PDB file of C-alpha atoms in Angstrom:
ATOM      1  CA  PHE A  20      95.446  96.705  90.634  1.00  0.00           C
ATOM      2  CA  ASP A  21      94.769  93.299  89.211  1.00  0.00           C
ATOM      3  CA  ASP A  22      92.546  90.214  90.050  1.00  0.00           C
ATOM      4  CA  GLY A  23      89.787  91.725  92.278  1.00  0.00           C
ATOM      5  CA  PRO A  24      87.311  92.565  93.579  1.00  0.00           C
ATOM      6  CA  ASP A  25      87.750  90.597  96.850  1.00  0.00           C
ATOM      7  CA  PRO A  26      85.659  91.789 100.007  1.00  0.00           C
ATOM      8  CA  ARG A  27      88.500  90.650 102.211  1.00  0.00           C
ATOM      9  CA  SER A  28      91.352  92.853 100.711  1.00  0.00           C
ATOM     10  CA  THR A  29      90.114  95.289  98.043  1.00  0.00           C
ATOM     11  CA  PRO A  30      88.335  97.557 100.862  1.00  0.00           C
ATOM     12  CA  ARG A  31      91.722  97.684 102.523  1.00  0.00           C
ATOM     13  CA  PHE A  32      93.262  99.124  99.303  1.00  0.00           C
ATOM     14  CA  LEU A  33      90.444 101.496  98.939  1.00  0.00           C
ATOM     15  CA  ASP A  34      90.822 102.771 102.454  1.00  0.00           C
ATOM     16  CA  ALA A  35      94.545 103.143 101.857  1.00  0.00           C
ATOM     17  CA  LEU A  36      94.022 105.009  98.625  1.00  0.00           C
ATOM     18  CA  ASP A  37      91.649 107.343 100.296  1.00  0.00           C
ATOM     19  CA  GLU A  38      94.147 108.224 103.006  1.00  0.00           C
ATOM     20  CA  LEU A  39      96.757 108.856 100.276  1.00  0.00           C
ATOM     21  CA  ALA A  40      94.316 110.926  98.188  1.00  0.00           C
ATOM     22  CA  VAL A  41      95.071 108.643  95.263  1.00  0.00           C
ATOM     23  CA  ARG A  42      92.604 107.143  92.784  1.00  0.00           C
ATOM     24  CA  ALA A  43      93.798 104.191  90.707  1.00  0.00           C
ATOM     25  CA  THR A  44      92.617 101.708  88.033  1.00  0.00           C
ATOM     26  CA  PHE A  45      91.365  98.367  89.093  1.00  0.00           C
ATOM     27  CA  PHE A  46      91.591  95.451  86.488  1.00  0.00           C
ATOM     28  CA  VAL A  47      88.699  93.315  87.693  1.00  0.00           C
ATOM     29  CA  LEU A  48      87.683  89.772  86.795  1.00  0.00           C
ATOM     30  CA  GLY A  49      84.067  89.518  85.647  1.00  0.00           C
ATOM     31  CA  ASP A  50      83.181  86.462  87.642  1.00  0.00           C
ATOM     32  CA  GLY A  51      84.472  88.421  90.763  1.00  0.00           C
ATOM     33  CA  VAL A  52      82.361  91.262  90.050  1.00  0.00           C
ATOM     34  CA  LEU A  53      79.292  88.770  89.746  1.00  0.00           C
ATOM     35  CA  ARG A  54      80.163  87.295  93.095  1.00  0.00           C
ATOM     36  CA  HIS A  55      81.106  90.585  94.860  1.00  0.00           C
ATOM     37  CA  PRO A  56      78.987  93.287  93.368  1.00  0.00           C
ATOM     38  CA  GLY A  57      78.998  95.484  96.395  1.00  0.00           C
ATOM     39  CA  THR A  58      82.845  95.688  96.342  1.00  0.00           C
ATOM     40  CA  ALA A  59      82.928  96.400  92.694  1.00  0.00           C
ATOM     41  CA  ARG A  60      80.324  99.232  93.122  1.00  0.00           C
ATOM     42  CA  ASP A  61      82.450 100.481  96.112  1.00  0.00           C
ATOM     43  CA  ILE A  62      85.508 100.859  93.822  1.00  0.00           C
ATOM     44  CA  ALA A  63      83.483 103.002  91.359  1.00  0.00           C
ATOM     45  CA  ARG A  64      81.698 104.855  94.098  1.00  0.00           C
ATOM     46  CA  ARG A  65      85.109 106.024  95.501  1.00  0.00           C
ATOM     47  CA  GLY A  66      86.089 107.513  92.201  1.00  0.00           C
ATOM     48  CA  HIS A  67      88.472 104.577  90.950  1.00  0.00           C
ATOM     49  CA  GLU A  68      88.632 103.626  87.353  1.00  0.00           C
ATOM     50  CA  LEU A  69      87.375  99.929  86.586  1.00  0.00           C
ATOM     51  CA  ALA A  70      88.868  97.975  83.741  1.00  0.00           C
ATOM     52  CA  VAL A  71      88.674  94.538  82.492  1.00  0.00           C
ATOM     53  CA  HIS A  72      91.152  91.795  83.446  1.00  0.00           C
ATOM     54  CA  GLY A  73      88.979  88.923  81.958  1.00  0.00           C
ATOM     55  CA  TRP A  74      86.153  86.732  83.114  1.00  0.00           C
ATOM     56  CA  THR A  75      88.380  84.370  85.085  1.00  0.00           C
ATOM     57  CA  HIS A  76      92.155  84.389  85.627  1.00  0.00           C
ATOM     58  CA  SER A  77      92.481  81.854  82.727  1.00  0.00           C
ATOM     59  CA  PRO A  78      95.868  80.807  81.564  1.00  0.00           C
ATOM     60  CA  PRO A  79      96.782  81.665  77.976  1.00  0.00           C
ATOM     61  CA  TRP A  80      98.492  78.337  77.361  1.00  0.00           C
ATOM     62  CA  LEU A  81      95.574  76.872  75.180  1.00  0.00           C
ATOM     63  CA  PRO A  82      94.073  80.118  73.649  1.00  0.00           C
ATOM     64  CA  THR A  83      90.961  80.122  71.531  1.00  0.00           C
ATOM     65  CA  ALA A  84      89.691  83.311  70.003  1.00  0.00           C
ATOM     66  CA  PRO A  85      86.037  82.514  70.332  1.00  0.00           C
ATOM     67  CA  ARG A  86      86.325  81.797  73.985  1.00  0.00           C
ATOM     68  CA  ASP A  87      88.422  84.948  74.573  1.00  0.00           C
ATOM     69  CA  LEU A  88      85.796  87.132  72.943  1.00  0.00           C
ATOM     70  CA  ARG A  89      82.969  85.445  74.781  1.00  0.00           C
ATOM     71  CA  GLU A  90      84.741  86.044  78.157  1.00  0.00           C
ATOM     72  CA  VAL A  91      86.021  89.591  77.592  1.00  0.00           C
ATOM     73  CA  ALA A  92      82.474  90.575  76.371  1.00  0.00           C
ATOM     74  CA  ARG A  93      80.813  88.990  79.370  1.00  0.00           C
ATOM     75  CA  ALA A  94      83.245  90.783  81.641  1.00  0.00           C
ATOM     76  CA  VAL A  95      82.469  94.067  79.973  1.00  0.00           C
ATOM     77  CA  ARG A  96      78.648  93.527  80.254  1.00  0.00           C
ATOM     78  CA  THR A  97      78.872  92.530  83.833  1.00  0.00           C
ATOM     79  CA  LEU A  98      80.952  95.371  84.826  1.00  0.00           C
ATOM     80  CA  ARG A  99      78.617  97.945  83.124  1.00  0.00           C
ATOM     81  CA  GLN A 100      75.471  96.291  84.589  1.00  0.00           C
ATOM     82  CA  THR A 101      76.817  96.036  88.155  1.00  0.00           C
ATOM     83  CA  THR A 102      78.687  99.311  88.547  1.00  0.00           C
ATOM     84  CA  GLY A 103      77.658 101.612  85.657  1.00  0.00           C
ATOM     85  CA  ALA A 104      81.198 101.934  84.567  1.00  0.00           C
ATOM     86  CA  VAL A 105      82.164 101.797  80.893  1.00  0.00           C
ATOM     87  CA  PRO A 106      85.665 100.125  80.883  1.00  0.00           C
ATOM     88  CA  ARG A 107      88.324 101.537  78.381  1.00  0.00           C
ATOM     89  CA  TRP A 108      91.178  99.088  79.169  1.00  0.00           C
ATOM     90  CA  TYR A 109      91.937  95.392  79.053  1.00  0.00           C
ATOM     91  CA  ARG A 110      94.901  93.762  80.832  1.00  0.00           C
ATOM     92  CA  PRO A 111      94.993  89.975  79.959  1.00  0.00           C
ATOM     93  CA  PRO A 112      95.735  87.568  82.810  1.00  0.00           C
ATOM     94  CA  TYR A 113      99.484  86.708  83.138  1.00  0.00           C
ATOM     95  CA  GLY A 114     100.080  89.785  80.746  1.00  0.00           C
ATOM     96  CA  VAL A 115     100.011  87.469  77.799  1.00  0.00           C
ATOM     97  CA  LEU A 116      98.394  89.342  74.970  1.00  0.00           C
ATOM     98  CA  THR A 117      97.412  86.614  72.357  1.00  0.00           C
ATOM     99  CA  GLY A 118      95.921  87.306  68.977  1.00  0.00           C
ATOM    100  CA  GLY A 119      92.635  86.070  70.410  1.00  0.00           C
ATOM    101  CA  ARG A 120      92.757  88.395  73.375  1.00  0.00           C
ATOM    102  CA  THR A 121      93.754  91.366  71.276  1.00  0.00           C
ATOM    103  CA  LEU A 122      91.020  90.822  68.975  1.00  0.00           C
ATOM    104  CA  ALA A 123      88.537  90.353  71.937  1.00  0.00           C
ATOM    105  CA  ALA A 124      89.694  93.772  73.404  1.00  0.00           C
ATOM    106  CA  VAL A 125      89.225  95.528  70.009  1.00  0.00           C
ATOM    107  CA  ARG A 126      85.926  94.001  69.378  1.00  0.00           C
ATOM    108  CA  THR A 127      84.579  95.060  72.747  1.00  0.00           C
ATOM    109  CA  GLY A 128      86.000  98.567  72.473  1.00  0.00           C
ATOM    110  CA  LEU A 129      88.727  98.149  74.968  1.00  0.00           C
ATOM    111  CA  SER A 130      92.377  99.101  74.588  1.00  0.00           C
ATOM    112  CA  PRO A 131      95.068  96.507  75.760  1.00  0.00           C
ATOM    113  CA  VAL A 132      97.433  97.837  78.371  1.00  0.00           C
ATOM    114  CA  LEU A 133     100.247  96.083  80.168  1.00  0.00           C
ATOM    115  CA  TRP A 134     102.701  97.562  82.740  1.00  0.00           C
ATOM    116  CA  THR A 135     106.067  99.142  82.919  1.00  0.00           C
ATOM    117  CA  ALA A 136     106.916  98.213  86.589  1.00  0.00           C
ATOM    118  CA  TRP A 137     105.606  95.448  88.719  1.00  0.00           C
ATOM    119  CA  GLY A 138     106.052  94.560  92.438  1.00  0.00           C
ATOM    120  CA  ARG A 139     106.233  90.696  92.043  1.00  0.00           C
ATOM    121  CA  ASP A 140     103.678  90.870  94.859  1.00  0.00           C
ATOM    122  CA  TRP A 141     102.000  87.573  94.289  1.00  0.00           C
ATOM    123  CA  THR A 142     104.740  85.213  95.748  1.00  0.00           C
ATOM    124  CA  ALA A 143     104.738  83.887  99.348  1.00  0.00           C
ATOM    125  CA  ARG A 144     108.150  85.642  99.988  1.00  0.00           C
ATOM    126  CA  ALA A 145     106.845  89.064  98.856  1.00  0.00           C
ATOM    127  CA  THR A 146     107.184  91.705 101.672  1.00  0.00           C
ATOM    128  CA  ALA A 147     106.477  95.409 101.541  1.00  0.00           C
ATOM    129  CA  ALA A 148     110.090  96.216 101.186  1.00  0.00           C
ATOM    130  CA  SER A 149     110.489  93.756  98.407  1.00  0.00           C
ATOM    131  CA  VAL A 150     107.687  94.971  96.539  1.00  0.00           C
ATOM    132  CA  LEU A 151     108.788  98.603  96.857  1.00  0.00           C
ATOM    133  CA  ALA A 152     112.473  97.692  95.799  1.00  0.00           C
ATOM    134  CA  THR A 153     111.290  95.717  92.805  1.00  0.00           C
ATOM    135  CA  VAL A 154     108.839  98.434  91.589  1.00  0.00           C
ATOM    136  CA  ARG A 155     111.492 101.117  92.043  1.00  0.00           C
ATOM    137  CA  ARG A 156     113.868  99.331  89.629  1.00  0.00           C
ATOM    138  CA  ASP A 157     111.619 100.054  86.639  1.00  0.00           C
ATOM    139  CA  LEU A 158     109.733 103.054  87.972  1.00  0.00           C
ATOM    140  CA  ARG A 159     109.776 105.890  85.498  1.00  0.00           C
ATOM    141  CA  GLY A 160     107.543 108.930  84.910  1.00  0.00           C
ATOM    142  CA  GLY A 161     104.458 108.102  82.707  1.00  0.00           C
ATOM    143  CA  GLY A 162     104.865 104.461  83.820  1.00  0.00           C
ATOM    144  CA  THR A 163     102.142 102.010  84.725  1.00  0.00           C
ATOM    145  CA  VAL A 164     102.643 100.031  87.995  1.00  0.00           C
ATOM    146  CA  LEU A 165     101.066  96.528  88.365  1.00  0.00           C
ATOM    147  CA  LEU A 166     100.177  95.487  91.782  1.00  0.00           C
ATOM    148  CA  HIS A 167      97.468  93.108  93.054  1.00  0.00           C
ATOM    149  CA  ASP A 168      94.569  93.814  95.426  1.00  0.00           C
ATOM    150  CA  CYS A 169      93.805  90.246  96.252  1.00  0.00           C
ATOM    151  CA  ASP A 170      95.372  86.791  96.270  1.00  0.00           C
ATOM    152  CA  ARG A 171      92.985  85.127  93.880  1.00  0.00           C
ATOM    153  CA  ALA A 172      95.698  83.888  91.445  1.00  0.00           C
ATOM    154  CA  ALA A 173      98.519  84.098  93.927  1.00  0.00           C
ATOM    155  CA  GLU A 174      99.785  82.967  97.312  1.00  0.00           C
ATOM    156  CA  ALA A 175      97.328  83.243 100.140  1.00  0.00           C
ATOM    157  CA  GLY A 176      97.602  86.681 101.939  1.00  0.00           C
ATOM    158  CA  CYS A 177     100.370  87.986  99.507  1.00  0.00           C
ATOM    159  CA  TRP A 178      98.300  91.092  98.864  1.00  0.00           C
ATOM    160  CA  ARG A 179      99.361  92.381 102.186  1.00  0.00           C
ATOM    161  CA  ALA A 180     102.865  93.003 100.818  1.00  0.00           C
ATOM    162  CA  ALA A 181     101.424  95.360  98.029  1.00  0.00           C
ATOM    163  CA  LEU A 182      99.345  97.057 100.621  1.00  0.00           C
ATOM    164  CA  GLY A 183     102.176  97.618 102.918  1.00  0.00           C
ATOM    165  CA  ALA A 184     104.268  99.147 100.101  1.00  0.00           C
ATOM    166  CA  LEU A 185     101.697 101.488  98.835  1.00  0.00           C
ATOM    167  CA  PRO A 186     102.264 104.477 101.124  1.00  0.00           C
ATOM    168  CA  ALA A 187     105.983 104.411 100.516  1.00  0.00           C
ATOM    169  CA  LEU A 188     105.415 103.996  96.647  1.00  0.00           C
ATOM    170  CA  VAL A 189     103.194 106.946  96.447  1.00  0.00           C
ATOM    171  CA  ARG A 190     105.484 109.083  98.427  1.00  0.00           C
ATOM    172  CA  ALA A 191     108.470 107.967  96.207  1.00  0.00           C
ATOM    173  CA  CYS A 192     106.453 108.992  93.076  1.00  0.00           C
ATOM    174  CA  ARG A 193     105.505 112.307  94.636  1.00  0.00           C
ATOM    175  CA  ASP A 194     109.032 113.072  95.637  1.00  0.00           C
ATOM    176  CA  GLU A 195     110.030 112.722  91.908  1.00  0.00           C
ATOM    177  CA  GLY A 196     107.203 115.177  91.076  1.00  0.00           C
ATOM    178  CA  TRP A 197     104.962 112.567  89.402  1.00  0.00           C
ATOM    179  CA  THR A 198     101.165 112.511  89.724  1.00  0.00           C
ATOM    180  CA  VAL A 199      99.791 109.125  90.820  1.00  0.00           C
ATOM    181  CA  GLY A 200      96.362 108.155  89.393  1.00  0.00           C
ATOM    182  CA  PRO A 201      94.229 106.058  87.037  1.00  0.00           C
ATOM    183  CA  LEU A 202      95.237 105.580  83.478  1.00  0.00           C
ATOM    184  CA  ALA A 203      92.467 107.738  82.001  1.00  0.00           C
ATOM    185  CA  GLU A 204      94.099 110.750  83.687  1.00  0.00           C
ATOM    186  CA  HIS A 205      97.497 110.147  82.293  1.00  0.00           C
ATOM    187  CA  GLY A 206      97.102 110.796  78.731  1.00  0.00           C
ATOM    188  CA  ILE A 207      97.173 107.174  77.789  1.00  0.00           C
ATOM    189  CA  GLY A 208      95.657 106.959  74.209  1.00  0.00           C
ATOM    190  CA  ARG A 209      93.035 104.644  72.956  1.00  0.00           C
TER     191      ARG A 209
END
């Protein structure tokens, strides 16, 4: 899950994941962790993996390697200080892995990871059914699914579509015999 933590929506995902007996990886923004430390701590307390999505959801259109390193390093520090979690993964905003962002990940000890299936859940037209159908098109065993636990960098309220799709998505994966869980438990290498 990308873009959190958000105290309005992230707890709803945590509750749904508890009900489904699933743990996940949350790619959080450092400034969000700073603003909502209790929500970030709750993600960790409930047994989910925390990873870095950046300091803000900055666009990659005008990259600068020094800024990328500063922001990723600051996000790593804030996440560790706030939750005690030692992140392993980095997913750049918009999924654009520039040279500066790659270098920032490497220098901060993070492994870049993107996705193999996404729900296109950030649009105003997204529904639980559309998110599920979009994810299922590219869903394969060993894959990484991208969904969003908040609407920080998207249309207001669009996270509801991802939340609504979550039970059916987990059920579909289990029907295929796949285990659903955080990246660290799926043999993803460093």
